[in-house]
Short mmCIF file of C-alpha atoms and ligand atoms in Angstrom, two decimals:
data_model
loop_
_atom_site.label_atom_id
_atom_site.label_comp_id
_atom_site.label_asym_id
_atom_site.label_seq_id
_atom_site.Cartn_x
_atom_site.Cartn_y
_atom_site.Cartn_z
CA MET A 1022 66.74 -45.12 90.29
CA THR A 1023 69.44 -45.96 92.84
CA GLY A 1024 69.69 -44.60 96.34
CA LYS A 1025 72.85 -42.72 95.48
CA THR A 1026 73.10 -38.94 95.33
CA LEU A 1027 76.10 -36.99 94.09
CA LEU A 1028 76.62 -33.33 95.01
CA LEU A 1029 79.15 -31.37 92.97
CA GLY A 1030 80.74 -28.07 94.00
CA GLN A 1031 83.61 -26.75 96.04
CA THR A 1032 84.07 -28.84 99.18
CA LEU A 1033 85.53 -28.04 102.59
CA ALA A 1034 86.42 -30.77 105.09
CA TYR A 1035 88.71 -31.02 108.11
CA GLN A 1036 91.44 -33.61 108.59
CA ALA A 1037 92.58 -32.15 111.91
CA ASP A 1038 91.93 -29.34 114.37
CA PRO A 1039 93.03 -26.00 112.84
CA PHE A 1040 93.78 -24.60 116.32
CA ALA A 1041 96.48 -27.27 116.61
CA GLU A 1042 97.51 -27.68 112.97
CA GLY A 1043 96.72 -24.32 111.36
CA PRO A 1044 94.71 -23.82 108.14
CA ASP A 1045 96.34 -26.91 106.57
CA ALA A 1046 94.03 -28.95 108.79
CA ALA A 1047 91.34 -28.18 106.23
CA ARG A 1048 90.98 -29.88 102.87
CA HIS A 1049 89.47 -27.77 100.11
CA MET A 1050 88.59 -29.00 96.63
CA ALA A 1051 87.62 -26.44 93.99
CA HIS A 1052 85.83 -29.15 91.96
CA GLY A 1053 84.84 -31.66 94.59
CA GLY A 1054 82.04 -34.14 94.99
CA VAL A 1055 80.13 -35.70 97.87
CA LEU A 1056 78.51 -39.09 97.36
CA ILE A 1057 75.56 -39.82 99.66
CA GLU A 1058 73.89 -43.18 100.20
CA ASN A 1059 71.60 -44.41 102.98
CA GLY A 1060 71.82 -41.09 104.79
CA ARG A 1061 75.59 -41.21 105.04
CA VAL A 1062 78.50 -39.68 103.19
CA GLN A 1063 80.05 -42.52 101.19
CA ALA A 1064 82.86 -40.52 99.63
CA VAL A 1065 84.35 -37.04 99.36
CA ALA A 1066 86.61 -36.81 96.33
CA ASP A 1067 87.27 -35.15 93.00
CA GLY A 1068 83.88 -34.41 91.43
CA ALA A 1069 84.62 -35.69 87.92
CA THR A 1070 86.10 -38.91 89.28
CA LEU A 1071 83.02 -39.60 91.42
CA ARG A 1072 80.76 -38.80 88.50
CA THR A 1073 82.49 -41.34 86.26
CA ALA A 1074 82.51 -43.98 88.97
CA HIS A 1075 78.80 -43.48 89.85
CA PRO A 1076 76.92 -42.73 86.63
CA ASP A 1077 73.70 -43.97 88.27
CA ALA A 1078 73.76 -41.39 91.09
CA THR A 1079 71.19 -38.58 91.13
CA LEU A 1080 73.19 -35.44 90.39
CA HIS A 1081 73.03 -32.01 92.05
CA ASP A 1082 75.56 -29.67 90.47
CA TYR A 1083 76.05 -26.64 92.71
CA GLY A 1084 78.66 -25.01 90.45
CA ASP A 1085 81.12 -23.00 92.53
CA ALA A 1086 79.02 -22.98 95.70
CA LEU A 1087 80.70 -24.49 98.75
CA ILE A 1088 79.52 -27.81 100.22
CA THR A 1089 80.34 -28.32 103.92
CA ALA A 1090 78.97 -30.01 107.01
CA GLY A 1091 75.83 -28.39 108.40
CA PHE A 1092 76.31 -26.00 111.30
CA VAL A 1093 76.13 -27.27 114.88
CA ASP A 1094 74.80 -24.87 117.53
CA ALA A 1095 76.02 -26.15 120.88
CA HIS A 1096 73.84 -24.02 123.20
CA ALA A 1097 70.47 -22.39 122.59
CA HIS A 1098 67.09 -21.79 124.21
CA TYR A 1099 64.40 -22.60 121.66
CA PRO A 1100 61.66 -21.22 123.99
CA GLN A 1101 63.28 -17.78 123.62
CA THR A 1102 62.65 -17.68 119.85
CA ALA A 1103 59.81 -15.15 120.05
CA MET A 1104 61.69 -12.80 122.41
CA ILE A 1105 65.01 -12.61 120.55
CA ALA A 1106 66.36 -9.05 120.35
CA SER A 1107 64.66 -7.74 123.50
CA TRP A 1108 66.12 -4.39 124.43
CA GLY A 1109 68.37 -3.08 127.09
CA LYS A 1110 68.74 -5.42 130.08
CA ARG A 1111 71.59 -7.29 131.68
CA LEU A 1112 71.45 -10.96 132.59
CA ILE A 1113 69.42 -11.04 135.81
CA ASP A 1114 66.89 -8.36 134.75
CA TRP A 1115 66.75 -9.84 131.28
CA LEU A 1116 65.80 -13.23 132.76
CA ASN A 1117 63.17 -11.77 135.09
CA ASP A 1118 61.64 -9.24 132.71
CA TYR A 1119 61.72 -11.02 129.37
CA THR A 1120 62.75 -14.65 129.66
CA PHE A 1121 60.65 -16.02 132.51
CA PRO A 1122 57.38 -14.45 131.25
CA GLN A 1123 58.06 -15.94 127.82
CA GLU A 1124 58.90 -19.37 129.25
CA MET A 1125 55.64 -19.29 131.25
CA LYS A 1126 53.74 -19.44 127.97
CA PHE A 1127 55.06 -22.98 127.46
CA ALA A 1128 52.55 -24.23 130.01
CA ASP A 1129 50.39 -24.42 126.87
CA PRO A 1130 51.59 -27.44 124.84
CA ALA A 1131 50.11 -25.97 121.66
CA TYR A 1132 52.32 -22.89 122.06
CA ALA A 1133 55.36 -25.11 122.67
CA THR A 1134 54.60 -27.03 119.47
CA GLU A 1135 54.18 -23.83 117.46
CA ILE A 1136 57.50 -22.37 118.67
CA ALA A 1137 59.44 -25.65 118.34
CA ASN A 1138 58.38 -25.95 114.70
CA ARG A 1139 59.07 -22.28 113.99
CA TYR A 1140 62.47 -22.51 115.65
CA LEU A 1141 63.68 -25.60 113.79
CA ASP A 1142 62.55 -24.12 110.47
CA LEU A 1143 64.54 -20.97 111.26
CA LEU A 1144 67.57 -23.12 112.09
CA LEU A 1145 67.40 -25.07 108.84
CA ALA A 1146 66.98 -21.84 106.87
CA ASN A 1147 70.20 -20.70 108.53
CA GLY A 1148 72.06 -23.92 107.75
CA THR A 1149 72.04 -25.31 111.29
CA THR A 1150 71.35 -29.03 111.20
CA THR A 1151 72.05 -29.87 114.87
CA VAL A 1152 71.31 -27.87 118.01
CA CYS A 1153 71.64 -28.49 121.74
CA SER A 1154 68.75 -26.58 123.30
CA TYR A 1155 67.26 -25.88 126.68
CA CYS A 1156 63.51 -26.43 126.84
CA THR A 1157 61.38 -25.03 129.70
CA ILE A 1158 60.34 -26.51 133.02
CA HIS A 1159 57.32 -28.09 131.29
CA PRO A 1160 57.75 -31.69 130.10
CA ALA A 1161 55.49 -30.90 127.13
CA SER A 1162 58.11 -28.38 125.92
CA VAL A 1163 60.56 -31.28 125.63
CA ASP A 1164 58.01 -33.46 123.82
CA ALA A 1165 57.28 -30.60 121.40
CA TYR A 1166 60.97 -30.10 120.66
CA PHE A 1167 61.88 -33.73 120.04
CA THR A 1168 58.68 -34.30 118.05
CA ALA A 1169 59.46 -31.33 115.78
CA ALA A 1170 63.06 -32.53 115.31
CA SER A 1171 61.93 -36.07 114.53
CA ALA A 1172 59.54 -34.75 111.88
CA ARG A 1173 62.52 -33.08 110.20
CA GLY A 1174 64.91 -36.00 110.68
CA MET A 1175 67.30 -33.75 112.61
CA ARG A 1176 69.87 -34.86 115.17
CA VAL A 1177 69.17 -32.65 118.18
CA LEU A 1178 69.94 -32.52 121.88
CA GLY A 1179 67.97 -31.00 124.72
CA GLY A 1180 66.26 -31.34 128.05
CA LYS A 1181 63.84 -29.99 130.60
CA THR A 1182 65.20 -26.84 132.26
CA CYS A 1183 65.09 -27.44 136.01
CA MET A 1184 64.63 -24.59 138.54
CA ASP A 1185 63.43 -24.74 142.14
CA ARG A 1186 64.22 -21.23 143.42
CA ASN A 1187 64.65 -17.63 142.27
CA ALA A 1188 62.11 -18.13 139.53
CA PRO A 1189 58.41 -17.22 139.49
CA GLU A 1190 55.62 -19.52 140.58
CA GLY A 1191 54.79 -21.68 137.58
CA LEU A 1192 58.44 -22.03 136.54
CA ARG A 1193 59.61 -23.87 139.65
CA ASP A 1194 59.69 -27.60 140.32
CA THR A 1195 61.32 -29.41 143.26
CA PRO A 1196 64.39 -31.65 143.51
CA GLN A 1197 62.19 -34.75 143.31
CA ILE A 1198 59.99 -33.51 140.46
CA ALA A 1199 63.05 -32.35 138.51
CA TYR A 1200 64.60 -35.79 138.96
CA ASP A 1201 61.43 -37.75 138.15
CA GLN A 1202 60.40 -35.70 135.10
CA SER A 1203 63.93 -35.53 133.70
CA LYS A 1204 64.31 -39.29 134.11
CA ALA A 1205 60.97 -40.03 132.43
CA LEU A 1206 61.79 -37.72 129.51
CA LEU A 1207 65.28 -39.21 129.21
CA GLU A 1208 63.83 -42.73 129.11
CA GLN A 1209 61.32 -41.65 126.49
CA TRP A 1210 63.51 -39.62 124.14
CA HIS A 1211 67.20 -40.46 124.54
CA GLY A 1212 68.25 -42.52 121.53
CA TYR A 1213 64.78 -42.34 119.93
CA ASN A 1214 65.19 -41.26 116.29
CA ARG A 1215 68.14 -38.83 116.33
CA ASN A 1216 67.32 -37.31 119.73
CA HIS A 1217 69.65 -36.99 122.70
CA TYR A 1218 68.41 -36.13 126.16
CA VAL A 1219 70.57 -33.64 128.08
CA ILE A 1220 70.20 -33.24 131.86
CA THR A 1221 69.56 -29.51 132.31
CA PRO A 1222 69.80 -27.57 135.57
CA ARG A 1223 69.43 -23.96 134.35
CA PHE A 1224 72.24 -22.58 136.57
CA SER A 1225 73.20 -22.56 140.25
CA PRO A 1226 71.18 -19.42 141.19
CA THR A 1227 67.91 -21.11 140.22
CA SER A 1228 68.59 -24.52 141.77
CA THR A 1229 68.91 -25.40 145.45
CA PRO A 1230 71.85 -27.60 146.42
CA GLU A 1231 69.29 -30.40 146.83
CA GLN A 1232 68.13 -30.03 143.23
CA LEU A 1233 71.69 -29.92 141.91
CA ALA A 1234 72.42 -33.11 143.90
CA ALA A 1235 69.30 -34.84 142.54
CA LEU A 1236 70.34 -34.05 138.97
CA GLY A 1237 73.92 -35.11 139.74
CA ALA A 1238 72.53 -38.44 140.93
CA LEU A 1239 70.49 -38.78 137.73
CA TRP A 1240 73.58 -38.08 135.63
CA ALA A 1241 75.47 -40.79 137.54
CA GLU A 1242 72.72 -43.24 136.56
CA TYR A 1243 72.93 -42.22 132.88
CA PRO A 1244 76.59 -41.31 132.31
CA ASP A 1245 76.26 -41.53 128.51
CA CYS A 1246 73.93 -38.50 128.59
CA LEU A 1247 75.31 -34.99 128.47
CA MET A 1248 74.61 -32.38 131.16
CA GLN A 1249 74.24 -28.69 130.31
CA THR A 1250 74.16 -25.54 132.42
CA HIS A 1251 75.52 -21.98 132.60
CA LEU A 1252 78.78 -20.89 134.23
CA SER A 1253 80.29 -17.46 134.99
CA GLU A 1254 78.52 -15.37 132.38
CA GLN A 1255 78.34 -12.01 134.17
CA VAL A 1256 80.16 -10.44 137.14
CA ASP A 1257 76.92 -9.83 139.08
CA GLU A 1258 75.89 -13.42 138.56
CA VAL A 1259 79.22 -14.72 139.92
CA ALA A 1260 78.79 -12.52 143.01
CA TRP A 1261 75.22 -13.79 143.47
CA VAL A 1262 76.42 -17.40 143.35
CA ARG A 1263 79.07 -16.62 145.94
CA GLY A 1264 76.30 -15.37 148.27
CA LEU A 1265 74.01 -18.33 147.61
CA PHE A 1266 76.75 -20.95 148.10
CA PRO A 1267 79.02 -19.59 150.84
CA ASP A 1268 80.82 -22.92 151.24
CA ALA A 1269 81.72 -23.32 147.57
CA ARG A 1270 85.30 -22.58 146.50
CA ASP A 1271 84.03 -20.87 143.34
CA TYR A 1272 81.13 -21.01 140.87
CA LEU A 1273 82.28 -24.28 139.28
CA ASP A 1274 82.44 -25.86 142.73
CA THR A 1275 78.66 -25.42 143.10
CA TYR A 1276 78.36 -27.96 140.27
CA GLU A 1277 81.39 -30.05 141.23
CA GLN A 1278 80.10 -30.60 144.79
CA HIS A 1279 76.88 -32.04 143.40
CA GLY A 1280 78.18 -34.46 140.79
CA LEU A 1281 77.75 -32.06 137.87
CA LEU A 1282 81.34 -31.78 136.66
CA GLY A 1283 82.78 -34.36 134.30
CA ARG A 1284 83.30 -35.40 130.72
CA GLY A 1285 80.04 -34.64 128.94
CA ALA A 1286 79.29 -31.53 131.00
CA LEU A 1287 78.57 -28.49 128.82
CA PHE A 1288 79.15 -25.11 130.44
CA GLY A 1289 77.67 -22.16 128.57
CA HIS A 1290 79.67 -18.87 128.59
CA ALA A 1291 82.57 -19.57 131.04
CA ILE A 1292 83.90 -16.01 130.85
CA TYR A 1293 84.95 -15.16 134.41
CA LEU A 1294 86.96 -18.23 135.41
CA GLU A 1295 89.37 -18.54 138.32
CA ASP A 1296 92.59 -20.51 137.85
CA ARG A 1297 91.20 -23.41 139.88
CA GLU A 1298 88.13 -23.55 137.68
CA ARG A 1299 90.21 -23.58 134.52
CA ASP A 1300 92.35 -26.40 135.88
CA ARG A 1301 89.37 -28.50 136.99
CA LEU A 1302 87.44 -27.96 133.74
CA LYS A 1303 90.49 -29.12 131.80
CA GLU A 1304 91.14 -32.12 134.06
CA ALA A 1305 87.49 -33.16 133.84
CA ASP A 1306 87.48 -32.70 130.03
CA ALA A 1307 84.28 -30.66 130.31
CA SER A 1308 83.11 -28.58 127.35
CA LEU A 1309 83.07 -24.80 127.33
CA ILE A 1310 80.48 -23.30 125.01
CA HIS A 1311 81.28 -19.86 123.63
CA CYS A 1312 78.18 -17.75 122.89
CA PRO A 1313 79.59 -14.57 121.35
CA THR A 1314 76.47 -12.73 120.11
CA SER A 1315 74.91 -13.26 123.52
CA ASN A 1316 78.02 -12.03 125.31
CA THR A 1317 77.97 -8.75 123.40
CA PHE A 1318 74.17 -8.40 123.33
CA ILE A 1319 73.65 -8.88 127.10
CA GLY A 1320 76.94 -7.12 127.79
CA SER A 1321 78.58 -10.10 129.48
CA GLY A 1322 82.24 -9.95 128.53
CA LEU A 1323 85.03 -11.31 126.36
CA PHE A 1324 85.58 -15.10 126.29
CA ASP A 1325 89.27 -16.04 126.37
CA MET A 1326 89.39 -18.24 123.26
CA GLY A 1327 93.15 -17.92 122.81
CA GLY A 1328 94.09 -18.74 126.40
CA LEU A 1329 91.58 -21.55 126.84
CA MET A 1330 92.46 -23.19 123.51
CA ALA A 1331 96.15 -23.00 124.41
CA GLU A 1332 95.35 -24.83 127.67
CA GLY A 1333 93.67 -27.57 125.63
CA HIS A 1334 90.03 -27.06 126.59
CA ARG A 1335 87.20 -28.65 124.62
CA ILE A 1336 85.37 -25.63 123.18
CA GLY A 1337 82.18 -25.32 121.16
CA LEU A 1338 80.41 -22.39 119.53
CA ALA A 1339 76.77 -21.43 119.94
CA THR A 1340 74.12 -18.79 119.38
CA ASP A 1341 72.52 -18.87 122.87
CA THR A 1342 69.29 -17.74 121.20
CA GLY A 1343 67.49 -15.56 122.47
CA GLY A 1344 70.19 -14.04 124.72
CA GLY A 1345 72.13 -14.36 121.52
CA SER A 1346 70.87 -11.94 118.89
CA SER A 1347 70.91 -14.24 115.86
CA PHE A 1348 69.87 -17.70 114.73
CA SER A 1349 72.76 -17.74 112.26
CA MET A 1350 76.06 -19.49 112.94
CA LEU A 1351 77.58 -17.20 110.27
CA ARG A 1352 76.75 -14.17 112.42
CA THR A 1353 77.95 -16.15 115.45
CA MET A 1354 81.34 -16.81 113.80
CA ALA A 1355 81.58 -13.08 113.00
CA ALA A 1356 80.95 -12.20 116.65
CA ALA A 1357 83.51 -14.79 117.79
CA TYR A 1358 86.00 -13.14 115.47
CA GLU A 1359 85.21 -9.67 116.81
CA ILE A 1360 85.48 -10.74 120.46
CA ALA A 1361 88.80 -12.47 119.79
CA GLN A 1362 90.02 -9.34 117.98
CA LEU A 1363 89.29 -7.33 121.13
CA ARG A 1364 91.60 -9.80 122.89
CA HIS A 1365 94.26 -9.37 120.14
CA ASN A 1366 93.71 -12.88 118.79
CA PRO A 1367 92.57 -12.79 115.14
CA LEU A 1368 90.88 -16.16 114.60
CA HIS A 1369 91.51 -17.60 111.13
CA PRO A 1370 88.45 -18.42 108.96
CA SER A 1371 89.49 -22.09 109.11
CA GLN A 1372 89.26 -21.91 112.92
CA LEU A 1373 85.93 -20.07 112.90
CA TYR A 1374 84.35 -22.53 110.49
CA TRP A 1375 85.74 -25.49 112.44
CA LEU A 1376 84.24 -24.10 115.66
CA ALA A 1377 80.81 -23.88 114.00
CA THR A 1378 80.97 -27.45 112.66
CA GLN A 1379 83.43 -30.06 113.88
CA GLY A 1380 84.46 -28.16 117.01
CA ALA A 1381 80.85 -27.74 118.13
CA ALA A 1382 80.15 -31.41 117.31
CA ARG A 1383 83.22 -32.39 119.34
CA SER A 1384 82.04 -30.28 122.28
CA LEU A 1385 78.82 -32.34 122.18
CA HIS A 1386 80.75 -35.64 121.81
CA LEU A 1387 79.08 -36.21 118.44
CA ASP A 1388 82.04 -35.70 116.09
CA HIS A 1389 82.01 -39.41 115.21
CA LEU A 1390 78.56 -38.83 113.64
CA ILE A 1391 78.27 -35.23 112.44
CA GLY A 1392 80.16 -31.95 111.95
CA ASN A 1393 82.43 -32.82 109.07
CA LEU A 1394 82.40 -33.83 105.43
CA ALA A 1395 83.91 -37.28 105.73
CA GLU A 1396 83.24 -40.83 104.67
CA GLY A 1397 80.94 -42.64 107.09
CA LEU A 1398 79.52 -39.53 108.74
CA GLU A 1399 75.84 -38.68 108.58
CA ALA A 1400 74.90 -36.59 105.57
CA ASP A 1401 73.89 -33.36 107.32
CA LEU A 1402 75.24 -30.90 104.77
CA ILE A 1403 74.83 -27.34 103.60
CA VAL A 1404 75.65 -25.56 100.38
CA LEU A 1405 76.89 -21.99 100.74
CA ASN A 1406 76.55 -19.34 98.07
CA LEU A 1407 79.73 -17.30 98.58
CA SER A 1408 78.26 -14.33 96.64
CA SER A 1409 74.84 -14.08 98.27
CA THR A 1410 74.58 -10.28 98.36
CA PRO A 1411 76.11 -7.56 96.16
CA ALA A 1412 78.39 -6.44 99.01
CA ILE A 1413 79.67 -9.96 99.64
CA ALA A 1414 79.94 -10.78 95.93
CA GLN A 1415 82.12 -7.77 95.09
CA ARG A 1416 84.50 -8.66 97.94
CA ALA A 1417 84.59 -12.38 97.18
CA ALA A 1418 85.39 -11.57 93.55
CA GLN A 1419 88.76 -10.22 94.72
CA ALA A 1420 89.63 -13.40 96.62
CA ASN A 1421 92.82 -15.32 95.94
CA ASP A 1422 92.01 -18.43 97.92
CA LEU A 1423 89.14 -20.20 99.67
CA TRP A 1424 89.63 -18.40 102.99
CA GLU A 1425 89.48 -14.99 101.36
CA ALA A 1426 86.40 -16.09 99.42
CA LEU A 1427 84.70 -17.48 102.55
CA PHE A 1428 85.52 -14.76 105.07
CA PRO A 1429 83.16 -12.11 103.60
CA THR A 1430 80.29 -14.61 103.95
CA ILE A 1431 81.34 -15.35 107.54
CA MET A 1432 81.45 -11.64 108.38
CA MET A 1433 78.48 -10.36 106.35
CA GLY A 1434 76.42 -13.44 105.46
CA ASP A 1435 73.01 -14.56 106.70
CA ASP A 1436 70.31 -17.02 105.63
CA ARG A 1437 70.55 -15.73 102.05
CA ALA A 1438 73.95 -17.47 101.84
CA ILE A 1439 72.39 -20.89 102.55
CA ALA A 1440 71.72 -22.21 99.05
CA ASP A 1441 70.68 -25.70 100.09
CA VAL A 1442 70.43 -27.97 103.14
CA TRP A 1443 70.59 -31.77 103.43
CA VAL A 1444 69.49 -33.57 106.60
CA ASN A 1445 70.32 -37.24 107.05
CA GLY A 1446 70.90 -37.59 103.30
CA LYS A 1447 67.60 -35.93 102.31
CA ARG A 1448 67.27 -32.54 100.72
CA VAL A 1449 65.25 -30.17 102.89
CA SER A 1450 62.40 -28.73 100.87
CA ARG A 1451 62.49 -24.96 101.11
N1 LIG B 2149 71.72 -17.97 132.58
C1 LIG B 2149 70.67 -18.66 133.07
N2 LIG B 2149 69.67 -18.75 132.19
C2 LIG B 2149 70.09 -18.12 131.09
C3 LIG B 2149 69.49 -17.89 129.81
O1 LIG B 2149 68.37 -18.27 129.51
N3 LIG B 2149 70.25 -17.19 128.92
C4 LIG B 2149 71.50 -16.75 129.23
N4 LIG B 2149 72.19 -16.08 128.31
N5 LIG B 2149 72.07 -16.94 130.41
C5 LIG B 2149 71.37 -17.63 131.34
ZN1 LIG B 2150 72.00 -20.01 127.66
#
């Protein structure tokens, strides 16, 4: 028994960014192989060649299923798991009526543990091996999340959601408490197992300038951490921010003035951007996280993927669960496609799949570790059945190339398409 594992099947990897290079940026092998050892991908090559060279490897032959990197979800709220698909509100009412009451329940650490475990199992069932999640105001919600991820060997990112105004009693801290608790959690979890702490002011309407400044100061002390928040999701929200911060030039400026704009900043949504904001986000090399099922579900608007990509922004893809209406990055790719179609920009399947894997990993500054099928990267992999339902199978049967075979699964697939999942070189028991 050696420590080597060989997966055989179709393989899909990226050698470049398909937004810059087109579909040729992807490398597809119809009879490929992935050699795993010590939790890492040792080789991606012709399957028969790898088999001959490594006769001692434990073999998993997936036939014509497609082996790729696991999905990366660059923005989610695990505490909103149990309230996903709540009907009929727009952002501010949705937060007050559904989200805050649900997040209150996380005062009970046992509830936080139950939801964290449920959430990560749902993610793995959907082929998502890395997520960047908000927790709640409660430090125990962060402990529950990183503990659940560690038990599964997953590489995850997250942090305590800080709020000190415009939130109910019980979900508010103060600038000092936000700073102290975030710092203690960061010291405890950042770099422990595969966990990354992310400094997390929820968004400008729920933080005073003093709290934003305190978290900006914390970020300056720990510049290798990421910082996540929300930006320009709905028109009413942008108007509210203008009223709360009369001296700010625009919404982004409320973060910029407090040390919360820079490389490693993750801005969820970023739909209603002024020219100055676009320029500053690009200059700062901040990440914009597109959350398409959320943007349609809460009625937010149409992200400008074409324009922002052309300007060279760093863009990731995400579910935004539970504002987003699905745990599945397949459904999320489909929604990204539909939103781009409404802006007359038909995203190619190679671009959609890149956004859900390497692009999302790049937006989290983790593309040197995860998000692709490449030698040296961590073996977080999924195996897709491209004929997982009768409707998908009959369409895929007509396909002339990989993209035509994959696109029906992107548009119509769900957790039934996830045939297998590997985390850190270990098969996830399902
Ligand atoms: N803006 C501030 N908080 C949230 C949240 O929890 N979900 C979404 N979609 N937008 C937000
Ligand atoms: Zn969000």
